Structure formats: structure tokens, C-alpha cells
Amino acid sequence: MSLQCGIVGLPNVGKSTLFNCLSNAKAQSANFPFCTIEPNVGVITVPDERLNKLAELCKPQRVIPTTVEIVDIAGLVKGASKGEGLGNKFLANIRETDAILHVLRCFEDPNVVHVDGSVDPVRDKEIIDAELMIKDLETVDSRIQKVQKQAQTGGDKQAKVAYDVLVKYKTALEQGKPARTVTLDNKDEQTIAHDLFLLTSKPVMYVCNVDESSAVNGNKYVEQVREAVKNENAEVLIVAAKIESEIAELETYEERQMFLEEVGLKESGVARLIKAAYHLLKLKTFLTAGADEVRAWTFMDGFKAPQCAGVIHTDFEKGFIRAEVIKYADFIQYGSESAVKEAGKLGVEGKEYLVQDGDIMHFRFNV
């Protein structure tokens, strides 16, 4: 399941530094705009302590975590919607992603120039928001021209629904509100909205890049961001990219944990960011466990058992008979699949079973 989060932001906010920490792909990180020209794609392992616990019990030959793709997209500048800087390329790259990680500079450093001369994360956010909203408004206006006549003559019900959705978006965008703030009333509206591929309808997380002293509790800039996005249905995450780059250079797990303890963190910002990106994409994990391998599998929130079977192989979904399900906590408590069965804790589920995060699954199928 290949879903992507795009890292965006103004030049010199720490995007590429953060991306380098996330991925082995080394985006050039330099103190000048547009050092990232092509979007760099990194396939990032999602940290999951459950895999380690299962591996201790099953002693498998291999352990395979799940992944998420992170795309580092070139820095945006004011006027991008009109082609300024790398605007058109930026907008095309971001349109292809499923969610947005918007990095905001929330630190002061005289050695790192700011493209607009001063540190103001809310202004920076609004610059990018404005460019994306201008582009979305162009899309909406163009679509309105196509469906308005059909909708108003009354003969085409689908055109009427589309027109109503487009007007909702137009109203919000003209008020300076992103498309994600619009409430859609039913599935028909949601389908039409999805097909518009609006840039500001994508789920977003604001990543506040802070200095080392603000890594735990944030600072005044972080509070300004939180206040600015409180009505946006968006998440805010604090990361100190400089600390993360230092952690990335440490070779052993023990060294990294000691470093984290010294700066007062329980978990690295990178680990928190990857987990948050996974959640932002509405992804969950089911597990398979045995002597050959312990593995995490990605599925969309709301998938039923046959759809999850199809994640492993399409034949599993086509010939689905049933799913044998063990809850993760039960597996850990009893220590093995056989012990779980003896305790009567193995669930046998059919086609309507909604798979839960952390379920340990075994699929029965026939093709």
C-alpha cells in the first residue's frame, strides 16, 4: 500500500535536514533556497515495539516492519501559484501526495537566513496556505463553469450535487479557509470532493522545528502555531531537527537512548513524526506471527477482513473463507498461538469483521 506524505515549507526551515534524519536518502541540505530541486522519496520504517515483543516469543527467521513513503518537496515562495520560484513544479509534486507535513521554522539562528528576513511561523504558514488556496480556487472556478448550467436546469442530479460541493469550497476558499475545513453532508458529496484533488483538502500536520532548549515543551512560536490552526482539524508536532541529525549519527540504540534522556525526551522526534504521519494517512497495522517471520502489514482504517487478506495477496481476498484473529495483548499474555487456542481466546471471524490495529491475523482461503 503505497501512500505518501509530502514534506513542505518555505526555504531554509529545516525540511531537508528533517528528511535526512528520516531517510537514508541524502537530500542536499544547504543554507540557500531551492537546494532540493527534485522531490526526494524515502521509504521509512514505522517504529512498532509490538514486533520486537512478538519476535522474542516466536523466534522468527526474519522480522519485517511496515513502511510509509516521505517525499521532500522543493521549498515554496510567495507567488508560486503564478509560477514564481519552483511554484508550478512544487504544486504538481504536492498534488501527488496523500497528506502534508508542513515544516515551520520555530527557532532563531542568525547563521541561517530566513527567506523573508524574520522568524514568524504563522506568517510562513499563511504564505503557503495562500498559494495552495489560490490554486484550489482556480480549480473550483473552472469546475463550476462546467457544471453550473447542468445543475441549474435541474435535469442532472449529479451535476447539482457537484455544484453544491463546489460552491461550499468556493465560499470557504474566498474566506481564506482551506478546503479541509468544509463539512460534507453525505457519501455523494465526499466522492465528488475526492475527485477534485484539492491541495488544501489533504490532511496536514504542522511540524514545528525548534531549537534544542525547546525540544520538550516548545516555545512561544509553537504556541502561536497552535492558536493559528486550532480550527483547522490539523495536528501540531514539535521536533528539533538539529537534535535529530545528531541522534542519526549515533551508531547504537543505547547511545541514542542515552542522548534522548540527556535532553529530556522519551522518544526521538523522528519516531514520533513517522508514527504521526502513519496516523495522518489513516493507516493501521495488523500483524502475522510465526516461526518463519513476524511481520507488520499496513491497512486503511475501516478495512474488513477480506480487504486485509488482499493486502497480503489478491488471491487471499478472492478466495476468503474466514480469518483467525488473536488480540495482541492475548498473544503476549499466553506466549504462543497454541496457548491462546487452549485458553479459548482465538477468534474466528467472517467477511464483515472490522480489523483492529494490532490484530494478529491468519487467513483461510480457497482459490
Short mmCIF file of C-alpha atoms in Angstrom, two decimals:
data_model
loop_
_atom_site.label_atom_id
_atom_site.label_comp_id
_atom_site.label_asym_id
_atom_site.label_seq_id
_atom_site.Cartn_x
_atom_site.Cartn_y
_atom_site.Cartn_z
CA MET A 1 0.00 0.00 0.00
CA SER A 2 2.00 2.94 -1.30
CA LEU A 3 0.82 6.16 0.34
CA GLN A 4 2.95 9.29 0.57
CA CYS A 5 3.36 12.19 2.95
CA GLY A 6 4.95 15.27 1.37
CA ILE A 7 7.25 17.47 3.49
CA VAL A 8 6.65 21.10 2.53
CA GLY A 9 7.70 24.51 3.80
CA LEU A 10 9.43 27.73 2.88
CA PRO A 11 13.16 27.53 2.04
CA ASN A 12 15.55 27.14 5.00
CA VAL A 13 13.01 25.96 7.58
CA GLY A 14 14.76 22.60 8.09
CA LYS A 15 12.81 20.38 5.66
CA SER A 16 15.76 18.63 4.11
CA THR A 17 17.59 18.28 7.44
CA LEU A 18 14.49 16.54 8.79
CA PHE A 19 14.16 14.40 5.68
CA ASN A 20 17.80 13.32 6.01
CA CYS A 21 17.05 12.19 9.55
CA LEU A 22 14.02 10.26 8.33
CA SER A 23 15.65 8.54 5.43
CA ASN A 24 18.90 7.12 4.17
CA ALA A 25 18.29 9.13 1.01
CA LYS A 26 20.56 12.14 1.44
CA ALA A 27 18.86 15.29 0.23
CA GLN A 28 21.34 18.12 -0.06
CA SER A 29 21.00 20.35 2.98
CA ALA A 30 22.41 23.83 2.48
CA ASN A 31 21.88 27.38 3.67
CA PHE A 32 20.28 28.73 0.49
CA PRO A 33 16.87 28.37 -1.20
CA PHE A 34 15.97 25.58 -3.63
CA CYS A 35 18.70 23.13 -2.63
CA THR A 36 16.06 20.44 -3.09
CA ILE A 37 15.13 20.58 -6.78
CA GLU A 38 13.68 17.13 -7.46
CA PRO A 39 11.40 15.61 -4.84
CA ASN A 40 13.40 13.07 -2.83
CA VAL A 41 11.45 9.98 -1.81
CA GLY A 42 12.36 7.97 1.25
CA VAL A 43 10.72 4.70 2.31
CA ILE A 44 10.62 4.98 6.09
CA THR A 45 10.26 2.12 8.57
CA VAL A 46 7.41 2.66 11.03
CA PRO A 47 8.63 2.02 14.62
CA ASP A 48 6.48 -0.65 16.31
CA GLU A 49 7.53 -2.13 19.63
CA ARG A 50 4.93 -4.91 19.20
CA LEU A 51 7.12 -6.53 16.54
CA ASN A 52 10.03 -6.80 18.98
CA LYS A 53 7.80 -8.38 21.66
CA LEU A 54 6.40 -10.93 19.19
CA ALA A 55 9.88 -11.71 17.88
CA GLU A 56 11.03 -12.53 21.43
CA LEU A 57 8.22 -15.08 21.72
CA CYS A 58 8.21 -16.56 18.19
CA LYS A 59 11.97 -16.55 17.49
CA PRO A 60 11.30 -16.00 13.74
CA GLN A 61 13.87 -16.14 10.93
CA ARG A 62 13.05 -12.55 10.00
CA VAL A 63 11.14 -9.52 11.27
CA ILE A 64 9.58 -7.21 8.70
CA PRO A 65 8.18 -3.81 9.79
CA THR A 66 5.74 -1.77 7.77
CA THR A 67 6.73 1.42 5.95
CA VAL A 68 5.47 4.82 4.84
CA GLU A 69 6.82 6.98 2.00
CA ILE A 70 8.04 10.51 2.76
CA VAL A 71 8.63 12.97 -0.09
CA ASP A 72 10.86 16.02 0.37
CA ILE A 73 9.44 18.71 -1.91
CA ALA A 74 11.30 21.85 -3.07
CA GLY A 75 10.83 24.99 -0.94
CA LEU A 76 7.92 27.22 -1.88
CA VAL A 77 7.98 31.02 -2.15
CA LYS A 78 5.31 33.68 -2.39
CA GLY A 79 3.85 33.78 -5.91
CA ALA A 80 4.22 30.03 -6.52
CA SER A 81 0.65 29.80 -7.82
CA LYS A 82 1.72 32.19 -10.59
CA GLY A 83 4.91 30.22 -11.29
CA GLU A 84 7.35 32.11 -9.03
CA GLY A 85 10.40 30.15 -7.86
CA LEU A 86 9.71 26.47 -8.43
CA GLY A 87 5.99 27.08 -7.98
CA ASN A 88 4.38 25.00 -10.70
CA LYS A 89 6.68 22.07 -10.05
CA PHE A 90 6.04 22.32 -6.31
CA LEU A 91 2.27 22.33 -6.83
CA ALA A 92 2.42 19.33 -9.17
CA ASN A 93 4.56 17.37 -6.68
CA ILE A 94 2.31 18.13 -3.73
CA ARG A 95 -0.83 17.18 -5.68
CA GLU A 96 0.52 13.62 -5.95
CA THR A 97 0.92 13.14 -2.17
CA ASP A 98 -1.78 11.85 0.20
CA ALA A 99 -1.01 14.05 3.21
CA ILE A 100 1.15 17.06 4.04
CA LEU A 101 3.83 17.54 6.70
CA HIS A 102 4.20 21.31 6.82
CA VAL A 103 7.51 22.25 8.48
CA LEU A 104 7.54 25.65 10.18
CA ARG A 105 10.63 27.42 11.47
CA CYS A 106 10.14 27.99 15.19
CA PHE A 107 13.77 28.74 16.11
CA GLU A 108 16.05 31.77 15.93
CA ASP A 109 19.54 31.41 14.45
CA PRO A 110 21.45 34.35 12.92
CA ASN A 111 23.54 31.87 10.91
CA VAL A 112 20.54 30.51 8.99
CA VAL A 113 18.93 33.11 6.77
CA HIS A 114 15.15 33.36 6.55
CA VAL A 115 13.73 33.94 3.09
CA ASP A 116 11.52 36.74 4.49
CA GLY A 117 14.08 38.17 6.91
CA SER A 118 12.50 37.28 10.27
CA VAL A 119 11.10 34.30 12.22
CA ASP A 120 7.29 34.21 12.07
CA PRO A 121 5.85 30.69 11.64
CA VAL A 122 2.24 31.87 11.36
CA ARG A 123 3.16 34.24 8.50
CA ASP A 124 5.14 31.41 6.85
CA LYS A 125 2.16 29.07 7.17
CA GLU A 126 -0.17 31.67 5.68
CA ILE A 127 2.15 32.22 2.68
CA ILE A 128 1.99 28.56 1.72
CA ASP A 129 -1.70 28.29 2.58
CA ALA A 130 -2.46 31.27 0.36
CA GLU A 131 -0.59 29.80 -2.61
CA LEU A 132 -2.35 26.46 -2.24
CA MET A 133 -5.75 28.11 -1.79
CA ILE A 134 -5.26 30.29 -4.89
CA LYS A 135 -4.56 27.16 -6.91
CA ASP A 136 -7.59 25.37 -5.40
CA LEU A 137 -9.81 28.36 -6.17
CA GLU A 138 -8.70 28.20 -9.81
CA THR A 139 -9.67 24.50 -9.88
CA VAL A 140 -13.05 25.16 -8.25
CA ASP A 141 -13.93 28.11 -10.51
CA SER A 142 -13.04 26.06 -13.59
CA ARG A 143 -15.26 23.16 -12.48
CA ILE A 144 -18.16 25.50 -11.58
CA GLN A 145 -18.16 26.85 -15.13
CA LYS A 146 -18.50 23.29 -16.43
CA VAL A 147 -21.39 22.11 -14.20
CA GLN A 148 -23.33 25.28 -13.36
CA LYS A 149 -25.66 25.20 -16.36
CA GLN A 150 -26.44 21.49 -15.96
CA ALA A 151 -27.07 21.93 -12.24
CA GLN A 152 -29.37 24.93 -12.59
CA THR A 153 -31.57 23.46 -15.35
CA GLY A 154 -32.42 20.69 -12.87
CA GLY A 155 -32.12 17.66 -15.12
CA ASP A 156 -28.81 16.30 -13.85
CA LYS A 157 -28.87 15.35 -10.14
CA GLN A 158 -25.16 14.53 -10.08
CA ALA A 159 -24.35 17.95 -11.52
CA LYS A 160 -26.49 19.56 -8.80
CA VAL A 161 -24.57 17.74 -6.04
CA ALA A 162 -21.26 18.66 -7.68
CA TYR A 163 -22.29 22.29 -7.97
CA ASP A 164 -23.32 22.45 -4.29
CA VAL A 165 -19.96 20.96 -3.22
CA LEU A 166 -18.05 23.39 -5.44
CA VAL A 167 -19.95 26.38 -4.02
CA LYS A 168 -19.13 25.23 -0.47
CA TYR A 169 -15.44 25.08 -1.37
CA LYS A 170 -15.51 28.39 -3.21
CA THR A 171 -17.09 30.14 -0.21
CA ALA A 172 -14.50 28.73 2.20
CA LEU A 173 -11.51 29.44 -0.04
CA GLU A 174 -12.62 33.03 -0.68
CA GLN A 175 -12.78 33.50 3.10
CA GLY A 176 -9.17 32.28 3.38
CA LYS A 177 -10.14 28.88 4.82
CA PRO A 178 -8.58 25.65 3.48
CA ALA A 179 -10.82 23.07 1.81
CA ARG A 180 -10.34 20.64 4.72
CA THR A 181 -12.48 22.92 6.93
CA VAL A 182 -15.57 22.31 4.72
CA THR A 183 -18.18 19.88 6.10
CA LEU A 184 -19.57 17.42 3.56
CA ASP A 185 -23.07 16.08 4.20
CA ASN A 186 -23.08 12.62 2.61
CA LYS A 187 -21.17 10.00 0.63
CA ASP A 188 -22.11 11.52 -2.75
CA GLU A 189 -20.56 14.83 -1.73
CA GLN A 190 -17.48 13.06 -0.36
CA THR A 191 -17.00 11.18 -3.65
CA ILE A 192 -17.18 14.39 -5.68
CA ALA A 193 -14.83 16.16 -3.26
CA HIS A 194 -12.28 13.33 -3.52
CA ASP A 195 -12.28 13.57 -7.32
CA LEU A 196 -11.39 17.28 -7.16
CA PHE A 197 -7.94 16.52 -5.66
CA LEU A 198 -7.82 19.91 -3.94
CA LEU A 199 -4.45 20.73 -2.40
CA THR A 200 -5.89 22.16 0.83
CA SER A 201 -8.25 19.22 1.36
CA LYS A 202 -5.32 16.93 2.19
CA PRO A 203 -4.81 16.08 5.88
CA VAL A 204 -1.99 18.20 7.30
CA MET A 205 0.35 18.11 10.27
CA TYR A 206 2.32 21.19 11.25
CA VAL A 207 5.85 20.23 12.29
CA CYS A 208 7.36 22.95 14.46
CA ASN A 209 11.14 22.86 14.06
CA VAL A 210 12.52 24.23 17.34
CA ASP A 211 15.93 24.72 18.97
CA GLU A 212 17.35 22.22 21.47
CA SER A 213 16.12 24.10 24.55
CA SER A 214 12.53 23.96 23.23
CA ALA A 215 12.54 20.29 22.18
CA VAL A 216 10.46 19.09 25.14
CA ASN A 217 7.97 21.88 25.88
CA GLY A 218 8.07 24.04 22.76
CA ASN A 219 8.27 27.85 22.80
CA LYS A 220 6.28 30.99 22.01
CA TYR A 221 6.40 30.26 18.27
CA VAL A 222 4.85 26.81 18.81
CA GLU A 223 2.05 28.36 20.85
CA GLN A 224 1.42 30.86 18.04
CA VAL A 225 1.09 27.98 15.57
CA ARG A 226 -1.28 26.06 17.86
CA GLU A 227 -3.51 29.11 18.19
CA ALA A 228 -3.47 29.74 14.43
CA VAL A 229 -4.52 26.18 13.47
CA LYS A 230 -6.96 25.38 16.30
CA ASN A 231 -9.97 25.38 13.93
CA GLU A 232 -8.26 23.52 11.09
CA ASN A 233 -8.64 19.90 12.15
CA ALA A 234 -4.84 19.63 11.94
CA GLU A 235 -2.15 18.21 14.24
CA VAL A 236 0.91 20.00 15.64
CA LEU A 237 4.18 18.19 16.38
CA ILE A 238 7.35 19.58 17.99
CA VAL A 239 10.68 18.41 16.53
CA ALA A 240 14.22 19.75 16.96
CA ALA A 241 15.77 18.84 13.60
CA LYS A 242 19.27 19.72 14.82
CA ILE A 243 18.97 17.24 17.70
CA GLU A 244 17.54 14.64 15.34
CA SER A 245 20.52 14.99 13.00
CA GLU A 246 22.86 14.43 15.96
CA ILE A 247 20.88 11.34 17.04
CA ALA A 248 21.03 9.98 13.48
CA GLU A 249 24.85 10.00 13.64
CA LEU A 250 24.95 7.78 16.74
CA GLU A 251 25.59 4.14 15.90
CA THR A 252 23.90 2.13 18.65
CA TYR A 253 20.41 2.09 20.14
CA GLU A 254 21.90 2.50 23.63
CA GLU A 255 23.79 5.66 22.60
CA ARG A 256 20.65 7.15 21.08
CA GLN A 257 18.60 6.40 24.20
CA MET A 258 21.23 7.98 26.44
CA PHE A 259 21.26 11.09 24.27
CA LEU A 260 17.46 11.32 24.40
CA GLU A 261 17.48 11.04 28.19
CA GLU A 262 20.06 13.81 28.43
CA VAL A 263 17.83 16.23 26.51
CA GLY A 264 14.68 15.09 28.36
CA LEU A 265 12.94 13.13 25.58
CA LYS A 266 11.42 9.63 25.88
CA GLU A 267 11.31 9.08 22.12
CA SER A 268 13.04 10.72 19.18
CA GLY A 269 11.16 13.32 17.18
CA VAL A 270 11.71 11.25 14.06
CA ALA A 271 9.95 8.22 15.61
CA ARG A 272 7.06 10.42 16.73
CA LEU A 273 6.88 12.04 13.31
CA ILE A 274 6.76 8.71 11.45
CA LYS A 275 4.01 7.39 13.74
CA ALA A 276 2.07 10.64 13.39
CA ALA A 277 2.44 10.55 9.58
CA TYR A 278 1.11 6.97 9.58
CA HIS A 279 -1.87 8.10 11.66
CA LEU A 280 -2.37 11.16 9.42
CA LEU A 281 -2.79 8.85 6.42
CA LYS A 282 -5.49 6.94 8.39
CA LEU A 283 -3.34 3.82 8.35
CA LYS A 284 -3.34 0.97 10.86
CA THR A 285 -1.33 -2.22 11.27
CA PHE A 286 -2.28 -5.87 11.51
CA LEU A 287 0.35 -8.49 12.30
CA THR A 288 1.29 -12.02 11.28
CA ALA A 289 3.43 -14.11 13.59
CA GLY A 290 5.13 -17.46 13.19
CA ALA A 291 8.44 -19.31 13.10
CA ASP A 292 9.25 -18.05 9.58
CA GLU A 293 8.52 -14.37 10.12
CA VAL A 294 6.90 -11.76 12.28
CA ARG A 295 5.53 -9.04 10.05
CA ALA A 296 3.54 -5.82 10.17
CA TRP A 297 1.04 -5.11 7.37
CA THR A 298 -0.49 -1.75 6.57
CA PHE A 299 -4.23 -1.34 6.05
CA MET A 300 -6.64 1.57 5.78
CA ASP A 301 -8.79 2.32 8.82
CA GLY A 302 -12.19 0.71 8.15
CA PHE A 303 -10.93 -2.31 6.19
CA LYS A 304 -12.78 -5.57 6.73
CA ALA A 305 -11.10 -8.99 6.97
CA PRO A 306 -11.18 -9.86 3.22
CA GLN A 307 -9.63 -6.47 2.29
CA CYS A 308 -6.81 -7.05 4.78
CA ALA A 309 -6.33 -10.54 3.35
CA GLY A 310 -5.91 -8.85 -0.03
CA VAL A 311 -3.09 -6.73 1.39
CA ILE A 312 -1.04 -9.93 1.67
CA HIS A 313 -2.14 -11.35 -1.71
CA THR A 314 -5.09 -10.74 -4.03
CA ASP A 315 -5.87 -14.49 -4.04
CA PHE A 316 -6.41 -14.33 -0.27
CA GLU A 317 -9.19 -11.80 -0.79
CA LYS A 318 -10.78 -13.57 -3.79
CA GLY A 319 -10.97 -16.91 -2.02
CA PHE A 320 -11.52 -15.62 1.52
CA ILE A 321 -13.20 -18.15 3.83
CA ARG A 322 -12.51 -16.84 7.33
CA ALA A 323 -9.95 -15.05 9.49
CA GLU A 324 -8.48 -16.45 12.68
CA VAL A 325 -7.78 -13.48 14.96
CA ILE A 326 -5.69 -13.20 18.10
CA LYS A 327 -5.61 -9.95 20.03
CA TYR A 328 -2.04 -8.75 20.56
CA ALA A 329 -2.47 -8.50 24.34
CA ASP A 330 -3.70 -12.13 24.49
CA PHE A 331 -0.71 -13.38 22.46
CA ILE A 332 1.69 -11.59 24.81
CA GLN A 333 -0.16 -12.91 27.90
CA TYR A 334 -0.28 -16.57 26.81
CA GLY A 335 3.01 -16.62 24.87
CA SER A 336 2.07 -18.65 21.79
CA GLU A 337 -0.71 -19.36 19.31
CA SER A 338 -1.35 -22.83 20.76
CA ALA A 339 -1.65 -21.44 24.29
CA VAL A 340 -4.09 -18.80 23.06
CA LYS A 341 -6.23 -21.54 21.45
CA GLU A 342 -6.19 -23.61 24.64
CA ALA A 343 -7.38 -20.57 26.58
CA GLY A 344 -10.27 -20.13 24.14
CA LYS A 345 -9.04 -16.69 23.05
CA LEU A 346 -8.75 -17.37 19.30
CA GLY A 347 -11.50 -15.55 17.39
CA VAL A 348 -12.93 -16.92 14.13
CA GLU A 349 -14.27 -14.04 12.03
CA GLY A 350 -16.12 -13.74 8.73
CA LYS A 351 -16.30 -11.26 5.87
CA GLU A 352 -17.85 -8.45 7.92
CA TYR A 353 -15.19 -8.35 10.63
CA LEU A 354 -13.64 -4.88 11.00
CA VAL A 355 -9.94 -5.44 11.54
CA GLN A 356 -8.45 -3.62 14.54
CA ASP A 357 -4.97 -2.15 14.91
CA GLY A 358 -2.64 -4.79 16.33
CA ASP A 359 -4.78 -7.81 15.42
CA ILE A 360 -2.68 -10.92 14.75
CA MET A 361 -4.30 -12.49 11.70
CA HIS A 362 -4.28 -15.85 9.94
CA PHE A 363 -6.42 -16.09 6.81
CA ARG A 364 -8.13 -19.21 5.47
CA PHE A 365 -8.87 -19.09 1.75
CA ASN A 366 -9.57 -21.27 -1.26
CA VAL A 367 -8.96 -20.42 -4.94
#
